[in-house]
Short mmCIF file of C-alpha atoms (C1' of nucleotides) in Angstrom, two decimals:
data_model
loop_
_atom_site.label_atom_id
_atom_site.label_comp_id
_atom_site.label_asym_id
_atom_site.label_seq_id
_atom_site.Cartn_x
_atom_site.Cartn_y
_atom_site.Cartn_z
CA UNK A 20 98.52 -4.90 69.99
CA UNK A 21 97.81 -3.07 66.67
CA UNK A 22 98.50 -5.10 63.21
CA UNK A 23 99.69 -3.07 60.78
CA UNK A 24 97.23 -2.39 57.59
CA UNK A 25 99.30 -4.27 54.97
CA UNK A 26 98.87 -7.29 57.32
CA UNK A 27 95.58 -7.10 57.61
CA UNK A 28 95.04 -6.87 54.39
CA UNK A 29 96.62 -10.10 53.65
CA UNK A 30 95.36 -11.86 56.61
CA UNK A 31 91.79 -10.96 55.17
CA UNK A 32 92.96 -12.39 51.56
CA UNK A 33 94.89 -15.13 53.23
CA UNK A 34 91.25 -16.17 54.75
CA UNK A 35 89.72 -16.93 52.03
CA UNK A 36 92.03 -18.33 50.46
CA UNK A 37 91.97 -21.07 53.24
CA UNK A 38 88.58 -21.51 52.64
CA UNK A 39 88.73 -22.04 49.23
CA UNK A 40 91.68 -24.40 49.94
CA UNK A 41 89.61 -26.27 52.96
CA UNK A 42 86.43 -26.50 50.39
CA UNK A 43 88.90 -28.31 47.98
CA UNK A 44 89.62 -30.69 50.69
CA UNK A 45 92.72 -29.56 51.33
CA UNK A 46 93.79 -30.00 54.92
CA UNK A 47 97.69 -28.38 55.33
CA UNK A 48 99.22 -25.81 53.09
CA UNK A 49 103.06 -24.58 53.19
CA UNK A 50 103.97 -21.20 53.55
CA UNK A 51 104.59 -21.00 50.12
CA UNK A 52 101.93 -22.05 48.67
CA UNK A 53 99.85 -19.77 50.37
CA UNK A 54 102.25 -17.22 49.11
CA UNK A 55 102.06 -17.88 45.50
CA UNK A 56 98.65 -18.17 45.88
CA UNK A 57 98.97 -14.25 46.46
CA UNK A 58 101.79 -13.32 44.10
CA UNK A 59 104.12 -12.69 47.42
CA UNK A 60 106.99 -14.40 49.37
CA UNK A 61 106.85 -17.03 51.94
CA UNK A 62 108.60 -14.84 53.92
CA UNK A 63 105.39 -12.31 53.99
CA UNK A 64 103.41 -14.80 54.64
CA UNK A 65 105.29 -16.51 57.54
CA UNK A 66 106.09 -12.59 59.04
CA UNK A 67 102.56 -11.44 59.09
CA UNK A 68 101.86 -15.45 61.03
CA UNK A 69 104.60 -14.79 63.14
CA UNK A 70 103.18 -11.18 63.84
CA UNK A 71 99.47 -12.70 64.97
CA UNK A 72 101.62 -15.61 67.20
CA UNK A 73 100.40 -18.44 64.81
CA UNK A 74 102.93 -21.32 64.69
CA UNK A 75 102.41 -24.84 63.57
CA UNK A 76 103.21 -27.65 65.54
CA UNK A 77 103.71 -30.14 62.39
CA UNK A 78 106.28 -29.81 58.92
CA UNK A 79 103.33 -30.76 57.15
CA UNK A 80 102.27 -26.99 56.41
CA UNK A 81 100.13 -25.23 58.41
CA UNK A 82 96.35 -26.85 59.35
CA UNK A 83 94.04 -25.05 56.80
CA UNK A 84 91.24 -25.05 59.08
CA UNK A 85 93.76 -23.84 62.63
CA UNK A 86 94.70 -21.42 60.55
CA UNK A 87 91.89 -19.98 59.19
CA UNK A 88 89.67 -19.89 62.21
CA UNK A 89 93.26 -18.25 63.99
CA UNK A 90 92.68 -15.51 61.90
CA UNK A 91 89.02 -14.79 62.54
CA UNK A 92 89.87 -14.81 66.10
CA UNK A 93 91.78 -11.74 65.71
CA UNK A 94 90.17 -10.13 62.40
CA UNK A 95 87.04 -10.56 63.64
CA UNK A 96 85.07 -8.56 66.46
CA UNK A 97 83.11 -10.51 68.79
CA UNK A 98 80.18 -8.06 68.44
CA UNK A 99 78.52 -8.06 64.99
CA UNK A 100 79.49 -5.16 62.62
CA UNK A 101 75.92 -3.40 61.17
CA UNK A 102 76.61 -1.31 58.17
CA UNK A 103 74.26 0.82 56.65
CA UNK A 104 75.18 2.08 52.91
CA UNK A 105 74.93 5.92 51.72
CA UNK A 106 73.83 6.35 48.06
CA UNK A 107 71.45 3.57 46.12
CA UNK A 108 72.69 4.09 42.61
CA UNK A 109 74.54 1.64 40.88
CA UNK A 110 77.40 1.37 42.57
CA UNK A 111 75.68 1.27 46.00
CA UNK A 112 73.12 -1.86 44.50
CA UNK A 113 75.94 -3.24 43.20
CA UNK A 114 78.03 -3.24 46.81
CA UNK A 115 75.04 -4.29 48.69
CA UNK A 116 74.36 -7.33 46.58
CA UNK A 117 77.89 -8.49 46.46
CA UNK A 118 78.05 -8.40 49.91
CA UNK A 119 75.45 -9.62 51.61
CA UNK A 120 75.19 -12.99 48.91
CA UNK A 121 78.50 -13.91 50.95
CA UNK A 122 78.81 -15.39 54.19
CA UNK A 123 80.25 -12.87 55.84
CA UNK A 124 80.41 -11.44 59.35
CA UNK A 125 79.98 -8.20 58.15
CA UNK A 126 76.47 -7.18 56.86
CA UNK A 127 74.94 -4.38 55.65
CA UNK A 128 71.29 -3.71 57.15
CA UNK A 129 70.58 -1.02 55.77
CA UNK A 130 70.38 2.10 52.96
CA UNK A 131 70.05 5.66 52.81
CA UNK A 132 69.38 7.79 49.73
CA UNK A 133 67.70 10.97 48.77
CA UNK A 134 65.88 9.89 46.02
CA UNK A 135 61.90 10.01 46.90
CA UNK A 136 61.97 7.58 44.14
CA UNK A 137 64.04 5.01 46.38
CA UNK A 138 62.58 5.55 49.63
CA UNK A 139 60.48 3.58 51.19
CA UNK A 140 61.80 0.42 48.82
CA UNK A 141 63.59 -2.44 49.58
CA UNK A 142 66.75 -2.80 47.46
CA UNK A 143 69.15 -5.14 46.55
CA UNK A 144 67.35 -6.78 49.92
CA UNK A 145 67.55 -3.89 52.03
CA UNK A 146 65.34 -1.14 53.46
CA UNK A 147 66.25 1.91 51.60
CA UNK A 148 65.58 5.30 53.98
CA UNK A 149 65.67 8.82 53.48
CA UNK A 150 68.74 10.03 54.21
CA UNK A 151 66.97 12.44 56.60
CA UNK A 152 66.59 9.76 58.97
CA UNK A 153 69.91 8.81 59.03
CA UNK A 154 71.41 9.82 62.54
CA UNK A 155 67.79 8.43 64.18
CA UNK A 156 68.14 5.09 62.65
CA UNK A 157 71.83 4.90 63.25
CA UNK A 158 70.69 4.46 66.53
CA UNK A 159 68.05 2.61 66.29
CA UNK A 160 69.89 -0.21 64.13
CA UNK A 161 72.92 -0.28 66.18
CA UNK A 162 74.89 0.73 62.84
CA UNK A 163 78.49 1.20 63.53
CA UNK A 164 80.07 1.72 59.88
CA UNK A 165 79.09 2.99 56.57
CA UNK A 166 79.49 2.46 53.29
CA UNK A 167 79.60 5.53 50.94
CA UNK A 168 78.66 5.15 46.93
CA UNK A 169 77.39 8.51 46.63
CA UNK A 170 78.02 10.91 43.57
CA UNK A 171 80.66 12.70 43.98
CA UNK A 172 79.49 16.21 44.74
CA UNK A 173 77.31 15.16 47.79
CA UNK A 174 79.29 13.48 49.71
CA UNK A 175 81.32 15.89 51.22
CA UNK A 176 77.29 17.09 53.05
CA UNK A 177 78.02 13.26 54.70
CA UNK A 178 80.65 14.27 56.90
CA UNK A 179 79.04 15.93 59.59
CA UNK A 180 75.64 13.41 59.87
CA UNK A 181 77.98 10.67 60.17
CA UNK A 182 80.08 12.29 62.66
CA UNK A 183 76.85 13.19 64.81
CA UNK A 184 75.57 10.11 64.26
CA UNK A 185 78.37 8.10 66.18
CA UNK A 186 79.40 6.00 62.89
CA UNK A 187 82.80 4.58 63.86
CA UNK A 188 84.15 3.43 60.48
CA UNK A 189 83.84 4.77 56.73
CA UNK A 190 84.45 3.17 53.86
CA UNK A 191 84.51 5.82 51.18
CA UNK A 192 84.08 4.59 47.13
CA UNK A 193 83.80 8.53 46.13
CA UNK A 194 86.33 10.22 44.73
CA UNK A 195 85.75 13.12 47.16
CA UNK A 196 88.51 11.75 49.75
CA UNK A 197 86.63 12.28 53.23
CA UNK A 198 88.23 13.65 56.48
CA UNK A 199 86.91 12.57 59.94
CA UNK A 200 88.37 13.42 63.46
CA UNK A 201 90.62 10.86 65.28
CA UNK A 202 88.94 7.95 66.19
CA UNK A 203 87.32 7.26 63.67
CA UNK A 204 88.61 4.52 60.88
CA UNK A 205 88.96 6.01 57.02
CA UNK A 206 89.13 4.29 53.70
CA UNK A 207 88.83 6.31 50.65
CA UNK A 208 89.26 4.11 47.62
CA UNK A 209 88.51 5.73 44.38
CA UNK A 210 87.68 3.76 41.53
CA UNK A 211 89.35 6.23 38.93
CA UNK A 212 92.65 6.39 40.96
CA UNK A 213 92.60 2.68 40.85
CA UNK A 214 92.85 3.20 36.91
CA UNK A 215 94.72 6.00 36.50
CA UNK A 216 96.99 4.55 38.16
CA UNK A 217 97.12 0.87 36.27
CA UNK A 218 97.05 3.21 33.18
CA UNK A 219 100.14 5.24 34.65
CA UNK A 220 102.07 2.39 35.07
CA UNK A 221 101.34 0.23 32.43
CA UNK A 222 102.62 3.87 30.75
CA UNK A 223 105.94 3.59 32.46
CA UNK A 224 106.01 -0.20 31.70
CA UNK A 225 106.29 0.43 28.40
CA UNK A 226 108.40 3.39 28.40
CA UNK B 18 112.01 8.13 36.20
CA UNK B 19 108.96 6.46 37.59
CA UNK B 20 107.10 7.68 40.60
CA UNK B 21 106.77 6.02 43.41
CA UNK B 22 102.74 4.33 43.68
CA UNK B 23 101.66 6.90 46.45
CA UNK B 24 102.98 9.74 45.08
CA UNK B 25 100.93 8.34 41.75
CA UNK B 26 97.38 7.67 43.49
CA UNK B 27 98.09 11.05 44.88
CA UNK B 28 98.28 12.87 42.01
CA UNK B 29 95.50 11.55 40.55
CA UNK B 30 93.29 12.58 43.41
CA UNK B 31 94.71 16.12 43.63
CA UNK B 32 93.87 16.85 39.88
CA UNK B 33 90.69 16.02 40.57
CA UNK B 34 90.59 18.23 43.39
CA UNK B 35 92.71 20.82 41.44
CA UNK B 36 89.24 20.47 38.87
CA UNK B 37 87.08 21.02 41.65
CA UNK B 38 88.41 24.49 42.70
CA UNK B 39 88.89 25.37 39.13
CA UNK B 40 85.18 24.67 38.56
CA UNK B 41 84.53 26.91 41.69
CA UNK B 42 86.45 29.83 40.53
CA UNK B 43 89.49 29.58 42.87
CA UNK B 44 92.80 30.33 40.48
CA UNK B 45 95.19 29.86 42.87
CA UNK B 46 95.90 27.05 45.95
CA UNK B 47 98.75 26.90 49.13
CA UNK B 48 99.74 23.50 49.73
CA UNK B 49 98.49 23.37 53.12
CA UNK B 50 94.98 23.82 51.79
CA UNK B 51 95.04 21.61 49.24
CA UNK B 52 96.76 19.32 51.95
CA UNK B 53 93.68 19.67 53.90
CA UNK B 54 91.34 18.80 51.01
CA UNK B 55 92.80 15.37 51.24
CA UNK B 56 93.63 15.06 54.81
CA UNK B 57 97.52 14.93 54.32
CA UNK B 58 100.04 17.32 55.19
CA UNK B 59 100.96 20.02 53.04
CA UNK B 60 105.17 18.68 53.21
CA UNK B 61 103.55 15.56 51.88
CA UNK B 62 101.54 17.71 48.75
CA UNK B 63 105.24 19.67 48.48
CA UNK B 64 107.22 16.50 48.22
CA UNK B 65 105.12 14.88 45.61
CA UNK B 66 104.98 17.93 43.13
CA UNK B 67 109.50 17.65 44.07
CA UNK B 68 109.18 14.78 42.71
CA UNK B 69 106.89 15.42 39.24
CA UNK B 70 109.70 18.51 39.16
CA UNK B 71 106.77 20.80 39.48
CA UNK B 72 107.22 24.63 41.73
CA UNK B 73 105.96 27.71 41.28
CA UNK B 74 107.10 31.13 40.41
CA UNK B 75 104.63 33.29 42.62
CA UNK B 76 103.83 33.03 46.27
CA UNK B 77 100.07 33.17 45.85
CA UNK B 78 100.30 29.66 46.33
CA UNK B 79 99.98 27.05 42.79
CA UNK B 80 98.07 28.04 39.83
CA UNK B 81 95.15 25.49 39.92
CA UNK B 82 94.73 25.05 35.89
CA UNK B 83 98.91 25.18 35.55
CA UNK B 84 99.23 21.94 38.20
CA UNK B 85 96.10 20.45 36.80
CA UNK B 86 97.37 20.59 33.46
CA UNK B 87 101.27 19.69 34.57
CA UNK B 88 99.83 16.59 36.56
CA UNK B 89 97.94 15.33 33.49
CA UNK B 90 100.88 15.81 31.11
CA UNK B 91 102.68 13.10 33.73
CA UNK B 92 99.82 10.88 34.40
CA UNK B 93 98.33 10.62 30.97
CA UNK B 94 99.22 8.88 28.07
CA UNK B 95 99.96 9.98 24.76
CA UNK B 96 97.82 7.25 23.27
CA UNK B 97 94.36 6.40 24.48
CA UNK B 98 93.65 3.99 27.24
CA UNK B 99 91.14 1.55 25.87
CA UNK B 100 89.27 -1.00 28.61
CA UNK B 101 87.35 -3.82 28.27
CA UNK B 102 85.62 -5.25 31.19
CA UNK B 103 84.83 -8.52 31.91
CA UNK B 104 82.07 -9.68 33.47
CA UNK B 105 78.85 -8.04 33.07
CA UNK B 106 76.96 -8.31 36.28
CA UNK B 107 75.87 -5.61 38.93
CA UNK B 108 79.35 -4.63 39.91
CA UNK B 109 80.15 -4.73 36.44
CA UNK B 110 77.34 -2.04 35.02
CA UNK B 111 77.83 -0.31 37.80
CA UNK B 112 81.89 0.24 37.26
CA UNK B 113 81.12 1.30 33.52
CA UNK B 114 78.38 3.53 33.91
CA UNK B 115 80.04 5.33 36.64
CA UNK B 116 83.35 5.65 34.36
CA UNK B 117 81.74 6.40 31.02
CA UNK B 118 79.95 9.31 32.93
CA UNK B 119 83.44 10.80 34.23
CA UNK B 120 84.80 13.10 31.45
CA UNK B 121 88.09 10.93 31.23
CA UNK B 122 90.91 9.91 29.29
CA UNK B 123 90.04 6.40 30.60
CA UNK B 124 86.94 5.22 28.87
CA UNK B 125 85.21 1.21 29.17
CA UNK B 126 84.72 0.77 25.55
CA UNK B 127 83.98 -2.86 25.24
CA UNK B 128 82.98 -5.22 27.79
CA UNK B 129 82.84 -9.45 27.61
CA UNK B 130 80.51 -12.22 29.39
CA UNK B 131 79.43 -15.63 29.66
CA UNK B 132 75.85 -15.35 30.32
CA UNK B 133 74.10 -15.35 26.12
CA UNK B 134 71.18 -13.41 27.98
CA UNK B 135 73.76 -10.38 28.25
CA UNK B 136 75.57 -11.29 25.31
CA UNK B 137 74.86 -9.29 21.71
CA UNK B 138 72.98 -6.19 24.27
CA UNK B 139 74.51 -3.13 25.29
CA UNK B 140 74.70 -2.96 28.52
CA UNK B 141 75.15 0.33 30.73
CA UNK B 142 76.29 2.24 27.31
CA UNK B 143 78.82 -0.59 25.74
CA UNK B 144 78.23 -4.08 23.77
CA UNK B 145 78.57 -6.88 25.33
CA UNK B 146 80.59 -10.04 23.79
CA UNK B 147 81.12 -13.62 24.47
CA UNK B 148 83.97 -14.45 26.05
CA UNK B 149 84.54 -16.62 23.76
CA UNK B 150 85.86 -13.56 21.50
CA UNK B 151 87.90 -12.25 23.80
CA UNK B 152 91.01 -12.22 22.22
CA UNK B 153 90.07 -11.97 18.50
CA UNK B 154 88.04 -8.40 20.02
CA UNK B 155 91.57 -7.69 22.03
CA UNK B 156 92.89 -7.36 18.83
CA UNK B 157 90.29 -5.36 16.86
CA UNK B 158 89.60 -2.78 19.16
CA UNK B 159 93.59 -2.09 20.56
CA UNK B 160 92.21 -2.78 23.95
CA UNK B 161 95.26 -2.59 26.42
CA UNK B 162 93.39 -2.59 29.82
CA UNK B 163 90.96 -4.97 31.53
CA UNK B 164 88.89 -4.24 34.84
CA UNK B 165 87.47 -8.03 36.09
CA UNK B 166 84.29 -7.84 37.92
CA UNK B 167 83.34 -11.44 37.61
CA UNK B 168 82.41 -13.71 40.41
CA UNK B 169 85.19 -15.02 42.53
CA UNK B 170 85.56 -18.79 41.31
CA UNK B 171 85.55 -17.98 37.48
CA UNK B 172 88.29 -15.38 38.04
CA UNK B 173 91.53 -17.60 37.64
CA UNK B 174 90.10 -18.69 34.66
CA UNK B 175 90.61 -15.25 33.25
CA UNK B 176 94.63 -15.08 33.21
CA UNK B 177 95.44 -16.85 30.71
CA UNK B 178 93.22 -15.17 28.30
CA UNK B 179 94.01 -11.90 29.66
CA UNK B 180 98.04 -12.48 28.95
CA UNK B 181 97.60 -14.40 25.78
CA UNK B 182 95.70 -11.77 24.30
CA UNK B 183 98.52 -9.00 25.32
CA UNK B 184 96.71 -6.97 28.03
CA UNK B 185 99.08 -4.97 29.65
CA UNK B 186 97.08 -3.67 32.91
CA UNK B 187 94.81 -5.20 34.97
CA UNK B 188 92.63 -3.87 37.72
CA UNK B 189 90.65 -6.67 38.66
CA UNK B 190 87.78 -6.15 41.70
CA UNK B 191 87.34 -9.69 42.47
CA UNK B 192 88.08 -11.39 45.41
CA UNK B 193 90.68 -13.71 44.26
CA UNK B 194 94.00 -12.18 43.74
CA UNK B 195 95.36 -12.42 39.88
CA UNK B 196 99.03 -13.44 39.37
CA UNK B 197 100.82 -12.14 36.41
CA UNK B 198 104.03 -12.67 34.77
CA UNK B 199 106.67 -9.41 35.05
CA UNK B 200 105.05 -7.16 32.44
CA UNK B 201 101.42 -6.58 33.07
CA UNK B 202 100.33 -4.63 35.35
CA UNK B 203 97.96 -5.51 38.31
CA UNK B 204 96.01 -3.98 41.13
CA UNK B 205 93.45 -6.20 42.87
CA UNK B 206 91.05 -4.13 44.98
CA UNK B 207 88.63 -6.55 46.96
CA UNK B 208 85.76 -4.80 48.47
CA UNK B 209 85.82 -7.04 51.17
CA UNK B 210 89.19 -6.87 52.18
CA UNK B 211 88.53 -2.81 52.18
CA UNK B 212 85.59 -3.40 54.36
CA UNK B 213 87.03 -6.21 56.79
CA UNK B 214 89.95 -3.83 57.38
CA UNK B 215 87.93 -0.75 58.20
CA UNK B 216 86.02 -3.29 60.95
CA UNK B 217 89.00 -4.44 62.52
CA UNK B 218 90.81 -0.66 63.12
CA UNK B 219 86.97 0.00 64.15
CA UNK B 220 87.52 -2.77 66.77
CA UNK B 221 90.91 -2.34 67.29
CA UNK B 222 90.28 1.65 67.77
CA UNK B 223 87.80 0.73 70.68
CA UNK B 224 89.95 -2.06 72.21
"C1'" DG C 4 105.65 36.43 58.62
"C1'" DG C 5 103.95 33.03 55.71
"C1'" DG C 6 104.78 29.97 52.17
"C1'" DT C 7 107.97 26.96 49.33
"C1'" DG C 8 111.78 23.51 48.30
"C1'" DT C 9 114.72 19.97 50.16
"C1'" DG C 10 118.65 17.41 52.75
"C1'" DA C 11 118.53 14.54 56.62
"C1'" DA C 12 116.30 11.74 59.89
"C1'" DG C 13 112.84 8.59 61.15
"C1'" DC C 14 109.49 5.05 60.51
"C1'" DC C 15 107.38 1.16 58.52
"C1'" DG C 16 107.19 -2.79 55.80
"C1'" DT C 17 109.84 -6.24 53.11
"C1'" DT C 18 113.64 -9.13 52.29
"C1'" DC C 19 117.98 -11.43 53.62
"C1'" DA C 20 120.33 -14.72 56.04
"C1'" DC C 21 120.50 -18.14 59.08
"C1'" DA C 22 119.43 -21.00 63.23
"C1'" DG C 23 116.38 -24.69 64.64
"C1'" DC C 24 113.83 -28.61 63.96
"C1'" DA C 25 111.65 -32.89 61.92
"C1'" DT D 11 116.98 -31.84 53.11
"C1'" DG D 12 113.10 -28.89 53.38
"C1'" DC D 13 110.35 -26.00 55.94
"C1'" DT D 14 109.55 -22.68 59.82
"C1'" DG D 15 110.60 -18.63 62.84
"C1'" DT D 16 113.19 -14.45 63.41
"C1'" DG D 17 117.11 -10.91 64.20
"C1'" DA D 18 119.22 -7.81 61.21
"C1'" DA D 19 119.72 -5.28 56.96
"C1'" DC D 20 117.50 -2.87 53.43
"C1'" DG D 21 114.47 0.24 50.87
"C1'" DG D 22 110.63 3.25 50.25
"C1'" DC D 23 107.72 6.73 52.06
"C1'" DT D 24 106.81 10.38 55.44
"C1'" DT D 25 108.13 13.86 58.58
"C1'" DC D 26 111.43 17.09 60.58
"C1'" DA D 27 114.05 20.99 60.35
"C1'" DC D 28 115.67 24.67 58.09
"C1'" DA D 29 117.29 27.72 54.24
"C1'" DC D 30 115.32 30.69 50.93
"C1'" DC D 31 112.26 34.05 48.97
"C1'" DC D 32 108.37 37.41 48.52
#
DNA sequence: GGGTGTGAAGCCGTTCACAGCA
DNA sequence: TGCTGTGAACGGCTTCACACCC
């Protein structure tokens, strides 16, 4: 069965929460807690458990440790997730390095630009390639998603290589909102939307 | 009346779209294309201009400059937006110099850190300040906004700074979620929430 | 016919209210 | 009493269906 997206968000933030929580020594952790960790209900929190079958035993808050390792048994896939990255400017640096200095599942192996500049160079610790090798290397890496950092008016040229190329999931930082067939998984999350729209309602706020 | 937060993260993205065709010569748009530019349907793009009270006369589809111009008059403010950002690192310079170079409303005009190696420089186009300052430079430069791009465990440390020195929005990219009190506004986008979600429709989407 | 504007219906996610249990 | 689990109600957003207009 499916999860729905809000719940998977929060599962994802409720994660490392627990970790942060099980670092701190902390060994149980009541719904609510948890929740006000997040700025949300108990409720929420107790649905979305309720919605992955988790249920505690004890009334001493759920295990920390149970619980987070519940939730990597159903956010996680049990084959690793290769990600390449599209565009080595900032932003794309920036993503890599963030990333891969956490312990994640996820990883991303490796980078594609059309800069001669950047090709041929490792960085922010990965291979950077020309972006004319991208569907060979797809397959030679065994990269299933992609992150996209490219300036805006190129990205749209992505769509088609990273169809062709068998890339099953896209997450998209451009403000050029990308379409893909069924089947395969979407985000587009635009930094400047993400401000107008704090600026829009802090707008409204004040009336 | 306030929109609802779709219908505003949609409107954002069309008038940048609405730019786009503008740039490219095309006066006039259908809502089924401009549906298709964002992979939504065109009831969806119909609804949402309903709701900003927006129609057209003619039934060569919207003029593109007309809607442009109507969405801005609702999105934007009649004062500037002025951001800081805190925390100066890749993520950081990468989020500033990507925004400065935008032609916006919107624009990062002072930005804060810890680290005295980046503090006193200008950094991808702004000056950077202590911390320490924070408020006091609030103040002086009728900054309203803040985007955090700090690390993850110096992040809490940030709110009550942030609310004493009367920020009203924050969009904070960290992966620790920021609680407010009623008044400010907040939007925390963690990359790796975006990217753990894409992985598990990916899995899920293969089952 | 092809496109727009919109009431009504449907769907999805959140919250309420409460039963059950230590 | 205090917390958990959950059916039922609620609310917000999307889609349907259709009237209207060139």
């Amino acid at each position: 069965m499916t999860l729905p997206e809000k719940t998977v968000e929060r599962l994802s933030e409720y994660r490392r929460s627990l970790a942060d929580c099980a670092d701190g020594g902390i060994t149980h952790i009541f719904s609510h807690v948890l929740a006000g960790l997040h700025g949300i209900t108990a409720v929420q929190v107790r649905r979305d458990l309720m919605l992955i079958g988790f249920s505690s035993d004890t009334k001493k808050g759920y295990d920390v440790r149970v619980l987070a390792d519940f939730i990597s048994s159903i956010l996680d896939s049990p084959v690793p997730a290769n990600i390449a990255i599209i565009g080595m400017g900032h932003l794309g640096r920036a993503i890599t390095k963030y990333f891969n200095s956490k312990d994640l599942k996820l990883k991303i192996i490796a980078a594609f630009d059309v800069d001669p500049a950047k090709v041929g160079r490792e960085i922010a610790g990965v291979e950077c390639h020309d972006m004319g090798c991208f569907e060979r290397m797809v397959g030679e890496l065994d990269i299933n998603m992609v992150v996209v950092s490219t300036p805006r008016d190129v990205a749209g040229e992505l769509v088609l290589p990273i169809i062709n190329a068998g890339i099953k999931g896209v997450l998209n930082f451009t403000s050029r909102p990308l379409n893909f067939p069924r089947g395969i998984v979407v985000e587009n999350h635009d930094i400047t939307t993400m401000l107008e729209k704090v600026a829009y309602f802090v707008k409204e706020g004040e009336e």
